[in-house]
PDB file of C-alpha atoms in Angstrom:
ATOM      1  CA  UNK A   1     111.499  77.161  40.078  1.00 37.00           C
ATOM      2  CA  UNK A   2     114.662  76.619  42.088  1.00 47.00           C
ATOM      3  CA  UNK A   3     115.930  80.155  41.348  1.00 50.00           C
ATOM      4  CA  UNK A   4     112.525  81.602  42.193  1.00 49.00           C
ATOM      5  CA  UNK A   5     112.705  79.957  45.605  1.00 52.00           C
ATOM      6  CA  UNK A   6     116.298  81.081  46.081  1.00 60.00           C
ATOM      7  CA  UNK A   7     115.614  84.699  45.116  1.00 61.00           C
ATOM      8  CA  UNK A   8     111.924  85.173  45.924  1.00 66.00           C
ATOM      9  CA  UNK A   9     111.639  85.017  49.715  1.00 80.00           C
ATOM     10  CA  UNK A  10     113.230  87.358  52.235  1.00 89.00           C
ATOM     11  CA  UNK A  11     114.409  85.979  55.557  1.00 93.00           C
ATOM     12  CA  UNK A  12     113.951  87.762  58.873  1.00 95.00           C
ATOM     13  CA  UNK A  13     117.428  89.193  59.669  1.00 97.00           C
ATOM     14  CA  UNK A  14     117.000  89.099  63.462  1.00 98.00           C
ATOM     15  CA  UNK A  15     114.364  86.441  64.095  1.00 96.00           C
ATOM     16  CA  UNK A  16     112.414  89.038  66.097  1.00 97.00           C
ATOM     17  CA  UNK A  17     109.126  90.847  65.357  1.00 95.00           C
ATOM     18  CA  UNK A  18     108.571  94.205  63.699  1.00 94.00           C
ATOM     19  CA  UNK A  19     108.978  96.985  66.236  1.00 93.00           C
ATOM     20  CA  UNK A  20     105.933  98.867  67.469  1.00 90.00           C
ATOM     21  CA  UNK A  21     106.965 101.201  70.275  1.00 88.00           C
ATOM     22  CA  UNK A  22     106.647 104.738  71.642  1.00 84.00           C
ATOM     23  CA  UNK A  23     109.080 105.830  68.922  1.00 80.00           C
ATOM     24  CA  UNK A  24     106.844 104.632  66.116  1.00 82.00           C
ATOM     25  CA  UNK A  25     105.747 101.708  64.025  1.00 89.00           C
ATOM     26  CA  UNK A  26     108.341  99.713  62.067  1.00 88.00           C
ATOM     27  CA  UNK A  27     105.985  98.454  59.366  1.00 86.00           C
ATOM     28  CA  UNK A  28     106.315  99.472  55.715  1.00 85.00           C
ATOM     29  CA  UNK A  29     104.204 102.510  54.892  1.00 85.00           C
ATOM     30  CA  UNK A  30     103.895 103.745  58.482  1.00 87.00           C
ATOM     31  CA  UNK A  31     103.596 107.519  58.777  1.00 85.00           C
ATOM     32  CA  UNK A  32     106.755 109.259  59.952  1.00 81.00           C
ATOM     33  CA  UNK A  33     107.668 112.866  60.613  1.00 77.00           C
ATOM     34  CA  UNK A  34     110.810 114.828  61.341  1.00 74.00           C
ATOM     35  CA  UNK A  35     111.850 118.428  61.683  1.00 76.00           C
ATOM     36  CA  UNK A  36     114.156 119.652  58.928  1.00 78.00           C
ATOM     37  CA  UNK A  37     115.252 123.279  58.565  1.00 86.00           C
ATOM     38  CA  UNK A  38     112.490 124.427  60.914  1.00 89.00           C
ATOM     39  CA  UNK A  39     109.723 122.645  58.997  1.00 88.00           C
ATOM     40  CA  UNK A  40     107.844 119.456  59.766  1.00 86.00           C
ATOM     41  CA  UNK A  41     108.454 116.863  57.041  1.00 82.00           C
ATOM     42  CA  UNK A  42     106.017 113.922  56.801  1.00 86.00           C
ATOM     43  CA  UNK A  43     106.674 110.733  54.862  1.00 82.00           C
ATOM     44  CA  UNK A  44     105.893 107.020  54.739  1.00 85.00           C
ATOM     45  CA  UNK A  45     108.398 104.493  56.089  1.00 84.00           C
ATOM     46  CA  UNK A  46     110.043 102.716  53.150  1.00 89.00           C
ATOM     47  CA  UNK A  47     111.253  99.589  54.922  1.00 91.00           C
ATOM     48  CA  UNK A  48     110.610  97.268  57.814  1.00 95.00           C
ATOM     49  CA  UNK A  49     112.221  97.512  61.261  1.00 94.00           C
ATOM     50  CA  UNK A  50     112.772  94.189  63.016  1.00 97.00           C
ATOM     51  CA  UNK A  51     113.634  94.372  66.701  1.00 97.00           C
ATOM     52  CA  UNK A  52     117.153  93.317  67.674  1.00 98.00           C
ATOM     53  CA  UNK A  53     119.401  92.946  70.674  1.00 98.00           C
ATOM     54  CA  UNK A  54     122.438  95.238  70.275  1.00 98.00           C
ATOM     55  CA  UNK A  55     125.464  93.092  69.466  1.00 98.00           C
ATOM     56  CA  UNK A  56     123.441  90.125  68.210  1.00 98.00           C
ATOM     57  CA  UNK A  57     124.322  88.515  64.884  1.00 98.00           C
ATOM     58  CA  UNK A  58     122.383  89.937  61.945  1.00 98.00           C
ATOM     59  CA  UNK A  59     121.638  87.576  59.070  1.00 98.00           C
ATOM     60  CA  UNK A  60     121.227  88.245  55.361  1.00 97.00           C
ATOM     61  CA  UNK A  61     117.591  88.369  54.240  1.00 96.00           C
ATOM     62  CA  UNK A  62     118.549  87.178  50.739  1.00 94.00           C
ATOM     63  CA  UNK A  63     121.212  85.403  48.729  1.00 94.00           C
ATOM     64  CA  UNK A  64     123.302  87.921  46.834  1.00 95.00           C
ATOM     65  CA  UNK A  65     126.427  89.993  46.512  1.00 97.00           C
ATOM     66  CA  UNK A  66     127.300  92.567  49.151  1.00 98.00           C
ATOM     67  CA  UNK A  67     127.739  95.667  46.994  1.00 97.00           C
ATOM     68  CA  UNK A  68     128.809  98.290  49.520  1.00 97.00           C
ATOM     69  CA  UNK A  69     128.546  99.763  53.000  1.00 96.00           C
ATOM     70  CA  UNK A  70     125.469 101.969  53.490  1.00 95.00           C
ATOM     71  CA  UNK A  71     125.123 104.920  55.846  1.00 93.00           C
ATOM     72  CA  UNK A  72     121.772 106.148  57.196  1.00 88.00           C
ATOM     73  CA  UNK A  73     123.286 109.444  58.347  1.00 83.00           C
ATOM     74  CA  UNK A  74     126.404 111.508  57.617  1.00 83.00           C
ATOM     75  CA  UNK A  75     129.213 109.015  58.417  1.00 82.00           C
ATOM     76  CA  UNK A  76     131.426 111.786  59.796  1.00 84.00           C
ATOM     77  CA  UNK A  77     128.776 112.527  62.458  1.00 84.00           C
ATOM     78  CA  UNK A  78     127.196 109.120  63.096  1.00 88.00           C
ATOM     79  CA  UNK A  79     128.484 105.660  64.073  1.00 92.00           C
ATOM     80  CA  UNK A  80     125.629 103.852  62.304  1.00 95.00           C
ATOM     81  CA  UNK A  81     126.071 101.813  59.142  1.00 96.00           C
ATOM     82  CA  UNK A  82     124.602  99.002  57.084  1.00 97.00           C
ATOM     83  CA  UNK A  83     124.907  97.134  53.790  1.00 98.00           C
ATOM     84  CA  UNK A  84     123.541  97.030  50.258  1.00 98.00           C
ATOM     85  CA  UNK A  85     122.953  93.446  49.040  1.00 97.00           C
ATOM     86  CA  UNK A  86     121.915  92.652  45.476  1.00 94.00           C
ATOM     87  CA  UNK A  87     120.727  89.610  43.552  1.00 91.00           C
ATOM     88  CA  UNK A  88     118.870  89.272  40.211  1.00 87.00           C
ATOM     89  CA  UNK A  89     115.514  90.054  41.872  1.00 85.00           C
ATOM     90  CA  UNK A  90     116.180  92.480  44.730  1.00 87.00           C
ATOM     91  CA  UNK A  91     118.458  95.215  45.906  1.00 93.00           C
ATOM     92  CA  UNK A  92     118.204  95.367  49.690  1.00 96.00           C
ATOM     93  CA  UNK A  93     119.398  98.147  51.999  1.00 97.00           C
ATOM     94  CA  UNK A  94     119.943  97.163  55.620  1.00 98.00           C
ATOM     95  CA  UNK A  95     120.738  99.711  58.316  1.00 97.00           C
ATOM     96  CA  UNK A  96     121.916  99.812  61.934  1.00 97.00           C
ATOM     97  CA  UNK A  97     124.379  96.947  61.737  1.00 98.00           C
ATOM     98  CA  UNK A  98     128.159  96.803  61.918  1.00 98.00           C
ATOM     99  CA  UNK A  99     129.145  94.743  58.848  1.00 98.00           C
ATOM    100  CA  UNK A 100     131.655  91.922  59.104  1.00 98.00           C
ATOM    101  CA  UNK A 101     135.163  92.915  58.068  1.00 96.00           C
ATOM    102  CA  UNK A 102     135.913  92.362  54.353  1.00 97.00           C
ATOM    103  CA  UNK A 103     132.320  91.378  53.499  1.00 98.00           C
ATOM    104  CA  UNK A 104     131.938  93.914  50.666  1.00 98.00           C
ATOM    105  CA  UNK A 105     132.238  92.179  47.290  1.00 98.00           C
ATOM    106  CA  UNK A 106     131.439  88.719  48.667  1.00 98.00           C
ATOM    107  CA  UNK A 107     128.519  86.487  47.753  1.00 98.00           C
ATOM    108  CA  UNK A 108     126.437  85.450  50.736  1.00 97.00           C
ATOM    109  CA  UNK A 109     123.630  82.991  51.349  1.00 95.00           C
ATOM    110  CA  UNK A 110     120.303  83.912  52.916  1.00 94.00           C
ATOM    111  CA  UNK A 111     120.577  83.686  56.722  1.00 96.00           C
ATOM    112  CA  UNK A 112     124.383  83.914  56.638  1.00 97.00           C
ATOM    113  CA  UNK A 113     125.740  86.203  59.372  1.00 98.00           C
ATOM    114  CA  UNK A 114     126.655  89.574  57.840  1.00 99.00           C
ATOM    115  CA  UNK A 115     127.318  91.697  60.930  1.00 98.00           C
ATOM    116  CA  UNK A 116     126.245  92.668  64.421  1.00 99.00           C
ATOM    117  CA  UNK A 117     123.308  94.822  65.469  1.00 98.00           C
ATOM    118  CA  UNK A 118     124.019  98.407  66.494  1.00 98.00           C
ATOM    119  CA  UNK A 119     121.977 100.217  69.152  1.00 97.00           C
ATOM    120  CA  UNK A 120     119.957 102.876  67.300  1.00 93.00           C
ATOM    121  CA  UNK A 121     118.074 103.671  70.537  1.00 91.00           C
ATOM    122  CA  UNK A 122     121.188 105.599  71.665  1.00 92.00           C
ATOM    123  CA  UNK A 123     120.546 108.148  68.885  1.00 88.00           C
ATOM    124  CA  UNK A 124     117.072 108.858  70.269  1.00 84.00           C
ATOM    125  CA  UNK A 125     117.385 108.760  74.094  1.00 87.00           C
ATOM    126  CA  UNK A 126     114.072 108.874  75.914  1.00 85.00           C
ATOM    127  CA  UNK A 127     112.049 108.494  72.709  1.00 85.00           C
ATOM    128  CA  UNK A 128     111.119 104.863  73.240  1.00 88.00           C
ATOM    129  CA  UNK A 129     112.715 103.709  69.971  1.00 90.00           C
ATOM    130  CA  UNK A 130     113.511  99.996  70.258  1.00 93.00           C
ATOM    131  CA  UNK A 131     116.849  98.791  68.845  1.00 96.00           C
ATOM    132  CA  UNK A 132     116.118  97.442  65.367  1.00 96.00           C
ATOM    133  CA  UNK A 133     117.466  96.487  61.964  1.00 98.00           C
ATOM    134  CA  UNK A 134     115.941  98.394  59.041  1.00 95.00           C
ATOM    135  CA  UNK A 135     115.429  96.299  55.882  1.00 96.00           C
ATOM    136  CA  UNK A 136     114.343  98.078  52.711  1.00 94.00           C
ATOM    137  CA  UNK A 137     113.807  96.813  49.186  1.00 91.00           C
ATOM    138  CA  UNK A 138     115.324  99.654  47.172  1.00 89.00           C
ATOM    139  CA  UNK A 139     115.087  98.183  43.668  1.00 80.00           C
ATOM    140  CA  UNK A 140     111.306  98.734  43.797  1.00 69.00           C
ATOM    141  CA  UNK A 141     109.045 100.199  46.462  1.00 61.00           C
ATOM    142  CA  UNK A 142     107.319  97.280  48.151  1.00 62.00           C
ATOM    143  CA  UNK A 143     106.474  95.980  51.591  1.00 70.00           C
ATOM    144  CA  UNK A 144     109.185  93.544  52.801  1.00 70.00           C
ATOM    145  CA  UNK A 145     106.620  91.870  55.080  1.00 69.00           C
ATOM    146  CA  UNK A 146     104.844  90.475  52.005  1.00 65.00           C
ATOM    147  CA  UNK A 147     107.995  88.541  51.121  1.00 63.00           C
ATOM    148  CA  UNK A 148     109.488  87.771  54.542  1.00 67.00           C
ATOM    149  CA  UNK A 149     109.257  84.129  55.485  1.00 63.00           C
ATOM    150  CA  UNK A 150     108.470  83.224  59.079  1.00 59.00           C
ATOM    151  CA  UNK A 151     107.628  86.800  60.061  1.00 54.00           C
ATOM    152  CA  UNK A 152     106.184  87.105  63.526  1.00 48.00           C
ATOM    153  CA  UNK A 153     104.036  90.078  64.399  1.00 43.00           C
ATOM    154  CA  UNK A 154     103.901  91.550  67.870  1.00 44.00           C
ATOM    155  CA  UNK A 155     100.350  91.743  69.228  1.00 41.00           C
ATOM    156  CA  UNK A 156      99.111  95.314  69.682  1.00 38.00           C
TER     157      UNK A 156
END
């Protein structure tokens, strides 16, 4: 039971609600679209976007080992990054944070500071996208909100 508690609940990495803004809805499964090679591509959002304040500390949603740096876009053309964290239950991808130096390969506790929030709104000027941290369970496709303790939802 102790391990289940340690591994079974995700923590909110920013302490702020899921974003719902002019740029879209940050909930798992929300419809998204983008233009790629002249064609409109539609898909469902695979993670959860919690609002953040650029530069704020970002905390680990789970206990686990930091496996590697993650990049949401081509790293040669984009300043944005994140982390992959793994434990026996989950593999989590987090995006739009600047990881702490030398964190890769270390074991971390849930809610331990792992980096600072980046400002993703700069990539989409005028779109209304709120700065946020993207958290995605990549080991299986599931809604992080179902497992996130203390989640607060913004009224619509």
